[in-house]
């Protein structure tokens, strides 16, 4: 374990999403998806962490962690429960929540779309109908006009690459389709919508003279795809192109790469993000398999690496590799908008956090402009298909009693946030034999 310093301007925080923590909302697509029986442990996001009723308590958790920033998302289906009907009550709730963050010097980074959306939107054909982006844009206008004085930093879409591949290609997220053409069409819609939302947020905040520099980005899930065999390398390239590149290039520059280019549009040339939002979790080793009934690839684990509870390889160098790759290409500031591990026993998380931050510090010393880090996530939550079975939280959440308990790594993270780095004293305080495994 080695010390590192992230710099005084660097900001550390946590990230959450509304459908995964709030509970109590029957209007969103994930509630319906849960009722339809798609969740591993049959749990339902209607429960989650009951955060909707515990905002003050959870803000205390953030304060205990000494975070300088917090990423949260808004639930579109609460704000606009019926098409064109906006809930002032929901908006007041979010204003109060965000005001509390600001009052405590925690800078909000607000996501407008984090996988879940209103059931009515999906019933109207969702992103498959080109006109429907107008509904999302109308919602964004309402939100930014109402929150833009408190919030300068926005994420348009969370992981549009995960959203489109899980929802429209593999069919395991709502709306559960398995159609590559549809997945590409939805990607195109999302890119165009992102570009419009980017401009709209800037326009509204400028018109109203809202304080603070407007920062808009998209949080992309970027994976490292490596391979050992020659065929594996070819397939890894293809997977990387489909999963990482199409939407990274699209949301950053507005440009449609092939085959999106066949759909027309997407010929805007520009830069439509103020920061690169990077969610990084793991690396996959890709192998080629010939099975026409399946996909043409297989992900294999690297046996030499530690694993999370979900079996994901722990590969901290990957965060450095993705940041370097995209910084070299775009020269834009980077916010690592998510990074975390499911580790119920909490004996891998401390090293996980320290090692990933070490690589971020290394990147910074090489001139890569990484400005923020958001740990995923504040407390154990409703983890989509995995339901309540994972443990990504710095705090453990008992879903029955709603009791939150700090894991040991919460203490370590609180010290890292306070010191903006890892010092010798901290290593002594937290480690056994040079490692944070307790
Ligand atoms: C998503 C989160 C999710 C996390 C852990 C990210 O892909 O943005 O919503 O909980 O990964 O799987």
JSON list of C-alpha atoms and ligand atoms in Angstrom, two decimals, residues 20 114-115 158-159 221 279 281 312 338 376 383-384 392, ligand 1:
[
{"chain": "A", "resi": 20, "resn": "UNK", "atom": "CA", "xyz": [-32.28, 2.14, -6.35]},
{"chain": "A", "resi": 114, "resn": "UNK", "atom": "CA", "xyz": [-30.64, 6.68, -14.55]},
{"chain": "A", "resi": 115, "resn": "UNK", "atom": "CA", "xyz": [-32.21, 3.59, -16.22]},
{"chain": "A", "resi": 158, "resn": "UNK", "atom": "CA", "xyz": [-26.42, 7.32, -16.94]},
{"chain": "A", "resi": 159, "resn": "UNK", "atom": "CA", "xyz": [-24.72, 4.58, -18.93]},
{"chain": "A", "resi": 221, "resn": "UNK", "atom": "CA", "xyz": [-19.90, 2.75, -18.34]},
{"chain": "A", "resi": 279, "resn": "UNK", "atom": "CA", "xyz": [-18.12, 4.82, -14.60]},
{"chain": "A", "resi": 281, "resn": "UNK", "atom": "CA", "xyz": [-15.91, -1.22, -12.51]},
{"chain": "A", "resi": 312, "resn": "UNK", "atom": "CA", "xyz": [-16.06, -9.34, -11.23]},
{"chain": "A", "resi": 338, "resn": "UNK", "atom": "CA", "xyz": [-18.92, 5.71, -10.46]},
{"chain": "A", "resi": 376, "resn": "UNK", "atom": "CA", "xyz": [-20.63, 3.73, -5.87]},
{"chain": "A", "resi": 383, "resn": "UNK", "atom": "CA", "xyz": [-29.22, -3.51, -7.43]},
{"chain": "A", "resi": 384, "resn": "UNK", "atom": "CA", "xyz": [-31.45, -3.92, -10.52]},
{"chain": "A", "resi": 392, "resn": "UNK", "atom": "CA", "xyz": [-21.88, -2.01, -2.87]},
{"chain": "B", "resi": 1, "resn": "LIG", "atom": "C1", "xyz": [-24.95, 1.51, -12.59]},
{"chain": "B", "resi": 1, "resn": "LIG", "atom": "C2", "xyz": [-25.52, 1.42, -11.19]},
{"chain": "B", "resi": 1, "resn": "LIG", "atom": "C3", "xyz": [-25.28, 0.03, -10.63]},
{"chain": "B", "resi": 1, "resn": "LIG", "atom": "C4", "xyz": [-23.79, -0.21, -10.57]},
{"chain": "B", "resi": 1, "resn": "LIG", "atom": "C5", "xyz": [-23.40, -1.55, -9.97]},
{"chain": "B", "resi": 1, "resn": "LIG", "atom": "C6", "xyz": [-23.60, 0.84, -12.75]},
{"chain": "B", "resi": 1, "resn": "LIG", "atom": "O1", "xyz": [-23.53, 0.18, -13.94]},
{"chain": "B", "resi": 1, "resn": "LIG", "atom": "O2", "xyz": [-24.93, 2.84, -13.01]},
{"chain": "B", "resi": 1, "resn": "LIG", "atom": "O3", "xyz": [-26.86, 1.78, -11.22]},
{"chain": "B", "resi": 1, "resn": "LIG", "atom": "O4", "xyz": [-25.89, -0.16, -9.41]},
{"chain": "B", "resi": 1, "resn": "LIG", "atom": "O5", "xyz": [-23.29, -0.16, -11.87]},
{"chain": "B", "resi": 1, "resn": "LIG", "atom": "O6", "xyz": [-23.77, -2.61, -10.77]}
]
